[in-house]
Short mmCIF file of C-alpha atoms in Angstrom, two decimals:
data_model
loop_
_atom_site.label_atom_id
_atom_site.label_comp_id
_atom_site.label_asym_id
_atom_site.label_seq_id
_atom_site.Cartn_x
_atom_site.Cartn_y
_atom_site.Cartn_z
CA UNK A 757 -18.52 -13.65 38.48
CA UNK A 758 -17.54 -9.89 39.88
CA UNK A 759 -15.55 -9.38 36.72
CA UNK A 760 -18.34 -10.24 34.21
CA UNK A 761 -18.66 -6.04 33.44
CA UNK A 762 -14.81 -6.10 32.81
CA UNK A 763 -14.52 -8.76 30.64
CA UNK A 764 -17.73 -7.61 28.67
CA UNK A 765 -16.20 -4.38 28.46
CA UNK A 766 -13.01 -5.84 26.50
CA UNK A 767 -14.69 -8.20 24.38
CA UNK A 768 -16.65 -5.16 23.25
CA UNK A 769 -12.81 -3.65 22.12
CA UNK A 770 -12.65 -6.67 20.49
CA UNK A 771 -15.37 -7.32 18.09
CA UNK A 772 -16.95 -10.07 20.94
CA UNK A 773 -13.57 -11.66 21.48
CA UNK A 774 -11.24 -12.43 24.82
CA UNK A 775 -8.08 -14.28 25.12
CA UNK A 776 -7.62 -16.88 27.94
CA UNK A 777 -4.20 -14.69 28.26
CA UNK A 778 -6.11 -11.83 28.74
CA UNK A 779 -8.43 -13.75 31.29
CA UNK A 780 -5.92 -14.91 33.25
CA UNK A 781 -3.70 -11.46 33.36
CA UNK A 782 -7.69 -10.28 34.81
CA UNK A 783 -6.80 -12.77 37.69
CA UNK A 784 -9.11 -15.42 36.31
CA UNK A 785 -7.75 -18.76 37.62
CA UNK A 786 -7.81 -21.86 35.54
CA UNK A 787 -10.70 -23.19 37.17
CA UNK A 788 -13.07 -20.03 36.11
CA UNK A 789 -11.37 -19.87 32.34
CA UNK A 790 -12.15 -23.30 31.98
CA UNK A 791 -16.40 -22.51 33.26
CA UNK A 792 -16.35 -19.63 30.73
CA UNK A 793 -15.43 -21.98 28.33
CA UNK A 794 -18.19 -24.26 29.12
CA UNK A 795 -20.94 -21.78 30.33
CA UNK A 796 -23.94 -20.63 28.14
CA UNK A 797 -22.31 -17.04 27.17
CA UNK A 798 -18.94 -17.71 25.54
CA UNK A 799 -17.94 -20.38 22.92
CA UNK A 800 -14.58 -21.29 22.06
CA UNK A 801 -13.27 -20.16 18.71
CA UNK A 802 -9.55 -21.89 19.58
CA UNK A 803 -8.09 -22.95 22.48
CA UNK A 804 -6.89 -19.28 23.16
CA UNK A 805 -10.04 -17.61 22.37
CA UNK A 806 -13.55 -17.11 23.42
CA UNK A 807 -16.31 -15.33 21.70
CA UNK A 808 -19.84 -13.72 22.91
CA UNK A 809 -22.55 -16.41 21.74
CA UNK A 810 -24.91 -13.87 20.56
CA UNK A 811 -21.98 -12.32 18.68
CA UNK A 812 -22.26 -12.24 14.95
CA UNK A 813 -19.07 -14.07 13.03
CA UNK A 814 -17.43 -11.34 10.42
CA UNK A 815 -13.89 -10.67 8.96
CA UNK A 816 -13.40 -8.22 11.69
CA UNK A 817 -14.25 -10.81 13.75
CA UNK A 818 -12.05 -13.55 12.40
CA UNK A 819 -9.40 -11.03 11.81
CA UNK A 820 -9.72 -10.32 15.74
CA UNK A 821 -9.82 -14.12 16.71
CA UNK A 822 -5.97 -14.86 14.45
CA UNK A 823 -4.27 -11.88 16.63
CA UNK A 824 -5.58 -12.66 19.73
CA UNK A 825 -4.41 -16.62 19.18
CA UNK A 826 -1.19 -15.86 18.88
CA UNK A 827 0.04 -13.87 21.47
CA UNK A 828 0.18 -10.57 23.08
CA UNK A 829 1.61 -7.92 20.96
CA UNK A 830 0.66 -9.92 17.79
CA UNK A 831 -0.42 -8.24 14.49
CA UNK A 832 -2.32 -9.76 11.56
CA UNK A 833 0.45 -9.19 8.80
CA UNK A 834 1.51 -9.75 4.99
CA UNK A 835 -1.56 -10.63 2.69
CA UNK A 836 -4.05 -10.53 5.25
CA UNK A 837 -2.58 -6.83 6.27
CA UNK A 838 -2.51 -5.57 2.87
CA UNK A 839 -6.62 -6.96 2.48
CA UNK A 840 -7.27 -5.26 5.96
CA UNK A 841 -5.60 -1.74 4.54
CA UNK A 842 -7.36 -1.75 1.08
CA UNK A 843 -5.15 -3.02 -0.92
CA UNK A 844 -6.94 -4.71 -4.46
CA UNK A 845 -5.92 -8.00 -5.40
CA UNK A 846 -5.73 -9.11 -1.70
CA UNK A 847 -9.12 -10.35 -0.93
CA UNK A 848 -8.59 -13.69 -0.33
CA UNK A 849 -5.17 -14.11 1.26
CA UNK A 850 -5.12 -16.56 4.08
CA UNK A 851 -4.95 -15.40 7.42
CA UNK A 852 -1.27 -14.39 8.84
CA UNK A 853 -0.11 -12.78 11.77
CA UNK A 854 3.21 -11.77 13.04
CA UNK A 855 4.41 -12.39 16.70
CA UNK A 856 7.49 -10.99 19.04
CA UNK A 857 9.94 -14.17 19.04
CA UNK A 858 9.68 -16.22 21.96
CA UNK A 859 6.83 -14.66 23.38
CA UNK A 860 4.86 -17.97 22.64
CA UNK A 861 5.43 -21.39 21.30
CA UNK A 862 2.15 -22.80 20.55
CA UNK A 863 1.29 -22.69 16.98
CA UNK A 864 -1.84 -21.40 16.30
CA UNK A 865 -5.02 -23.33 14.54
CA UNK A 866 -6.15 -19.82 13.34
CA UNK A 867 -3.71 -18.65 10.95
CA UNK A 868 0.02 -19.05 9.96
CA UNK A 869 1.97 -17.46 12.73
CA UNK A 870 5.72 -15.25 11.74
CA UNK A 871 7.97 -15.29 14.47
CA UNK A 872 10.51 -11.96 14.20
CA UNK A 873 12.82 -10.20 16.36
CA UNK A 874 12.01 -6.62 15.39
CA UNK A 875 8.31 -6.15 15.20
CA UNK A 876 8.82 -2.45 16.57
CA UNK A 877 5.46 -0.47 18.13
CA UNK A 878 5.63 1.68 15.22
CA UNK A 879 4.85 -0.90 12.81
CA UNK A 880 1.87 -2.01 14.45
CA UNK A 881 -1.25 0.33 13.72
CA UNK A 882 -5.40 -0.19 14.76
CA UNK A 883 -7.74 -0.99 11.37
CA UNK A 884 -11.28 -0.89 12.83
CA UNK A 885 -9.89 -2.09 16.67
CA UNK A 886 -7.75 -4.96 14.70
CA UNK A 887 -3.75 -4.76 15.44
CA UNK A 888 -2.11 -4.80 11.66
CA UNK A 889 1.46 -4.22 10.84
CA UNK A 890 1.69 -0.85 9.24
CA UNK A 891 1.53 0.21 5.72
CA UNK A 892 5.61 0.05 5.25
CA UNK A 893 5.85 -2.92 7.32
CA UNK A 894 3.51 -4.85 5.13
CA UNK A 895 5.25 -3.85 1.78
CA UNK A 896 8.47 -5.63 3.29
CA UNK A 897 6.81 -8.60 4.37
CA UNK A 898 5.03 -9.34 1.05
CA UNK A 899 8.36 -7.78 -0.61
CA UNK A 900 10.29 -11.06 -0.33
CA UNK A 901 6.91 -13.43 -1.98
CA UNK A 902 5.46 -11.09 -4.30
CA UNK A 903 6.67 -10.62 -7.71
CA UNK A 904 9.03 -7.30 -7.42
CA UNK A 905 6.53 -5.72 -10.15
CA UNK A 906 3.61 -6.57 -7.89
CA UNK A 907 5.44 -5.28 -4.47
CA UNK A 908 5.93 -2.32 -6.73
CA UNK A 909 2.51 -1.55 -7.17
CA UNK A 910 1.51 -1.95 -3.77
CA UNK A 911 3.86 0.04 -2.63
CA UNK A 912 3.04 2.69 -5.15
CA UNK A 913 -1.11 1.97 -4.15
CA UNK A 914 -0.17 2.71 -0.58
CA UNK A 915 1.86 5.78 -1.41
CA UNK A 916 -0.99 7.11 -3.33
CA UNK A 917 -3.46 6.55 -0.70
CA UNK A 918 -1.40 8.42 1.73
CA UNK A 919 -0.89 5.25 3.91
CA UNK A 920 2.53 5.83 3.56
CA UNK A 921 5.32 8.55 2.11
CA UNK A 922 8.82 8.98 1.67
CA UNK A 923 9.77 9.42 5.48
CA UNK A 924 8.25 6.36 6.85
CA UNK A 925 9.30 4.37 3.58
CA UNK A 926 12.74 5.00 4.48
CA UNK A 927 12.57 5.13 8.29
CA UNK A 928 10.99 1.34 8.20
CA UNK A 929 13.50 -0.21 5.32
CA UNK A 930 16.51 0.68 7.89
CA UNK A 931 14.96 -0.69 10.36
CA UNK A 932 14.42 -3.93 8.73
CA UNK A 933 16.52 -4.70 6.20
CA UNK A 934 19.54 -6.93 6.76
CA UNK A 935 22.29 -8.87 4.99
CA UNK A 936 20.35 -11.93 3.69
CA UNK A 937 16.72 -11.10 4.66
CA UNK A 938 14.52 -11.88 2.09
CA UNK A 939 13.05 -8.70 0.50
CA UNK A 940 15.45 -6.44 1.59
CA UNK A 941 17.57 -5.82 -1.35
CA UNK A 942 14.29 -5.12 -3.30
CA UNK A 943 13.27 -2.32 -0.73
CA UNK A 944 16.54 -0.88 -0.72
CA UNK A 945 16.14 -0.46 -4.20
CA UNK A 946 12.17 0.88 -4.14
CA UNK A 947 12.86 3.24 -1.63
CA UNK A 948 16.66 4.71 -3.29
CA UNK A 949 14.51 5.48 -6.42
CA UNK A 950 11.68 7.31 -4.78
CA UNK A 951 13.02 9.68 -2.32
CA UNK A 952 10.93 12.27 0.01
CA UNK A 953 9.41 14.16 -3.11
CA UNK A 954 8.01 11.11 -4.92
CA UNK A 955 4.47 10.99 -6.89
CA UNK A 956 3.34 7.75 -7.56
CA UNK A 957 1.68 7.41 -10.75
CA UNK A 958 -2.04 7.13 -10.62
CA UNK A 959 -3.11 4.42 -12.67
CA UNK A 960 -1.27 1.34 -15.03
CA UNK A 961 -1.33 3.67 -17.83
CA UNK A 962 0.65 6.22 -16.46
CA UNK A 963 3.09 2.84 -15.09
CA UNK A 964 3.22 1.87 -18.73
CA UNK A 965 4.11 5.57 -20.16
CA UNK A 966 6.98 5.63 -16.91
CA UNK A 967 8.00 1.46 -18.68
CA UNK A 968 8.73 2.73 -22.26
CA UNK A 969 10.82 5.35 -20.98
CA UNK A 970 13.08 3.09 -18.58
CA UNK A 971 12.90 0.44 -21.30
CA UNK A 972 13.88 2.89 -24.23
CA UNK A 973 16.93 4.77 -22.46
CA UNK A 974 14.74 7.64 -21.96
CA UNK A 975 15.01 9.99 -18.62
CA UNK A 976 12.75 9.83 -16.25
CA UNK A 977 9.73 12.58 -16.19
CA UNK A 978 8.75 14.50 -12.86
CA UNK A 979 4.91 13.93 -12.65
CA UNK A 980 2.01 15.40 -11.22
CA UNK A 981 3.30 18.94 -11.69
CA UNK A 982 1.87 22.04 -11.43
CA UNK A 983 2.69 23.99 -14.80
CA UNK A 984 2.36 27.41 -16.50
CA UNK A 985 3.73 30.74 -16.66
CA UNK A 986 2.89 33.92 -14.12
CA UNK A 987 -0.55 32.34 -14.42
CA UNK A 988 -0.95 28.33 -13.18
CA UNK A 989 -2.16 26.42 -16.03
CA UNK A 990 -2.88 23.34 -14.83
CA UNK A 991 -0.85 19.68 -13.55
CA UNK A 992 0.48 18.03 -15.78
CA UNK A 993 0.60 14.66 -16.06
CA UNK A 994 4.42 14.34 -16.98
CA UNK A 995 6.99 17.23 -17.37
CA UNK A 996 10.68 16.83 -18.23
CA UNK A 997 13.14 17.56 -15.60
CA UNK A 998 15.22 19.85 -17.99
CA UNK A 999 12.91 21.13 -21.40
CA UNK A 1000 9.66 23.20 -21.60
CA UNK A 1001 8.42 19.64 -22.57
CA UNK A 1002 5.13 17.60 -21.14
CA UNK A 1003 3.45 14.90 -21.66
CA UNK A 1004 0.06 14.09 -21.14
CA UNK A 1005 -1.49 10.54 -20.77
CA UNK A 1006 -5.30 10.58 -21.79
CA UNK A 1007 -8.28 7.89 -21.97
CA UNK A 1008 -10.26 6.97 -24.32
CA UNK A 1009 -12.96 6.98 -21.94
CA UNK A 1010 -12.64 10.15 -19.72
CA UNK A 1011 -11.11 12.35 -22.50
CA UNK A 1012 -13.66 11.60 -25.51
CA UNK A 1013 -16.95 13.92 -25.00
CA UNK A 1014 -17.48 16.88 -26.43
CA UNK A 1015 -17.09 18.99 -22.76
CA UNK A 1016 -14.04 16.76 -22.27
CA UNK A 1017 -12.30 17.84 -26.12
CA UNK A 1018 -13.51 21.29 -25.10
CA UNK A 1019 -11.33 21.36 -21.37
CA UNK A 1020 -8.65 19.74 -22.70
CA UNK A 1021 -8.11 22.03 -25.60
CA UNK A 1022 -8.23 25.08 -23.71
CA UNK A 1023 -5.90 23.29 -21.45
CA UNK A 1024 -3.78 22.48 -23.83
CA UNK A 1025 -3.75 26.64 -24.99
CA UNK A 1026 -2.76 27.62 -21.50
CA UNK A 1027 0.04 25.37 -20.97
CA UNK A 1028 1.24 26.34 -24.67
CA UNK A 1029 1.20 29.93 -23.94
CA UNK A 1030 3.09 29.27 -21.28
CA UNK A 1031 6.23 27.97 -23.14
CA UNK A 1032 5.59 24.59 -23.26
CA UNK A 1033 5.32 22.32 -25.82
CA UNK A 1034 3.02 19.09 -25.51
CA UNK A 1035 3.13 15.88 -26.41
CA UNK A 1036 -0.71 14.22 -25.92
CA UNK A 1037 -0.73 10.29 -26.24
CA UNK A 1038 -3.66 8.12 -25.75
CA UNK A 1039 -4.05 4.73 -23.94
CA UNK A 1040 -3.86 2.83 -27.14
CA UNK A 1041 -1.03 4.37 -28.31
CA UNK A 1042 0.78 3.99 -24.46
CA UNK A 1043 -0.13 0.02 -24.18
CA UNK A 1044 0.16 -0.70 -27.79
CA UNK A 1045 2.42 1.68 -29.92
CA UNK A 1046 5.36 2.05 -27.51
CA UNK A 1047 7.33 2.96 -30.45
CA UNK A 1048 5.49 5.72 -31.81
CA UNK A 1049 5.50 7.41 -28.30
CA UNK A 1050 9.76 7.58 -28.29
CA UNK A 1051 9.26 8.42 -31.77
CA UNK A 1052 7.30 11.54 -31.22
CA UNK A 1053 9.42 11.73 -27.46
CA UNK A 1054 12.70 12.04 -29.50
CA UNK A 1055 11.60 14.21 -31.71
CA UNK A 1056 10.53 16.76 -29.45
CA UNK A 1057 13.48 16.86 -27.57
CA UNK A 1058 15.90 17.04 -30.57
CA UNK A 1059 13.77 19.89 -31.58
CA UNK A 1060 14.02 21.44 -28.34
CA UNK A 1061 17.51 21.21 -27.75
CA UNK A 1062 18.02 22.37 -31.57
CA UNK A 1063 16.57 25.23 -30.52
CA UNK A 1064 17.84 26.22 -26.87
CA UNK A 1065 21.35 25.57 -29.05
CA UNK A 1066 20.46 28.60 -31.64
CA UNK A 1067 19.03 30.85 -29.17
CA UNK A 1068 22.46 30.64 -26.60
#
């Protein structure tokens, strides 16, 4: 067949994979789609998909084969997206993609097929020559099924792996969310109390330090910031928006060694001599002792403010 070369040449895009769309869009008629399908090189993985015999079957693969079955311009999408970017907790999701509405009507035998109105070219993006719905895009899929603490997280995963940021965060919830979409009013909400400047935290202890604040009443705390006086002093892990106060969030088991106690107290001397006074709680304290953390909290910033009132 004179197109053998061409249709080698895709299938090699495509992790050993062609679509009888694609085929047919080649000017294959049904007659020579149908002797691919029977001939010694291909073998049908659906009835929308061939795949190289001598090709070897992976996730990249199968990933490939669920996009391909459902349609031109399809994306894999929600759990099977967030796997495909990274994302922990995800290995196992069943296959989904998400299609253009009426661009097909077959079901597919591949994976659960979503049929939207507003899958824009933006929120489709290339993992390893697979189409997936972007970073953004899969947060608001999974927004509306996951627990909101869990959507949280992966949205705050994503953000730290610079998958995503404030910009496209906010860029992709207008564009999708609507009066009585699932998911939506959740989004809103993520993205109101982020905002373009927004550090995620970096691990569940420093989500459980942000918890006991939110659940005690207490402000918020910028993190990540850079600290000291005319000479930098270090990030901090947590630094009130409006005292000389910080607090820092340490392990058990990267803070404990002798080279570790040594760093941290000279550390700890810089950012002193700088003005500031800090607070340094430990994991068991942060997961288990919530109330001797606002205890020590409070009184540091009564002391504080007890003594920005004498000095004005």
């Amino acid at each position: 067949m004179r197109l053998d070369p061409v249709i080698d040449d895709l299938a090699a895009q495509q992790h050993a994979l062609v679509a009888t769309w694609q085929l047919r869009a080649l000017g294959l008629s049904d007659g020579e789609v149908l002797r691919l399908r029977h001939g010694d090189r291909w073998v049908p993985v659906s009835r929308r998909v061939l795949a190289l015999r001598a090709g070897v079957d992976t996730d990249d693969r199968r990933d490939m084969a669920a996009v391909l079955d459902a349609s031109p311009g399809a994306a894999l999408s929600h759990g099977a997206a967030a796997r495909r970017w990274g994302a922990v907790g995800f290995d196992h999701a069943r296959l989904e993609v998400t299609r253009h509405r009426g661009v097909a009507r077959r079901a597919s035998s591949l994976a659960k097929v979503h049929e939207v109105i507003n899958l824009l070219p933006s929120h489709i993006k290339l993992v390893r020559g697979v189409p997936v719905t972007s970073p953004a895009r899969t947060v608001f899929d999974l927004a509306g099924s996951l627990h909101p603490a869990r959507a949280e997280r992966l949205l705050d995963w994503m953000w730290n792996e610079h998958l995503l940021d404030g910009r496209t965060l906010d860029r992709t919830v207008r564009e999708l969310a609507a009066r009585g979409r699932t998911g939506s009013t959740l989004m809103r909400e993520l993205a109101a109390a982020r905002g373009p400047d927004y550090v995620p935290p970096a691990s569940g202890l420093e989500r459980r330090f942000m918890q006991i604040l939110s659940q005690h009443g207490l402000p918020s705390m910028r993190r990540q910031v850079d600290s000291g006086g005319e000479e930098w002093a270090g990030r901090v892990d947590f630094r009130d928006y409006e005292l000389p106060l910080v607090a820092e969030i340490n392990s058990e088991k990267h803070h404990s060694s002798l080279v570790d106690k040594a760093a941290d107290a000279a550390r700890l001397a810089r950012l002193e001599t700088a003005g500031l006074t800090v607070l340094v709680f430990w994991d068991t304290q942060v997961w288990h002792e919530p109330a001797t953390v606002i205890q020590d909290l409070l009184e540091a910033r009564r002391r504080l403010r007890s003594c920005r009132g004498a000095s004005g």
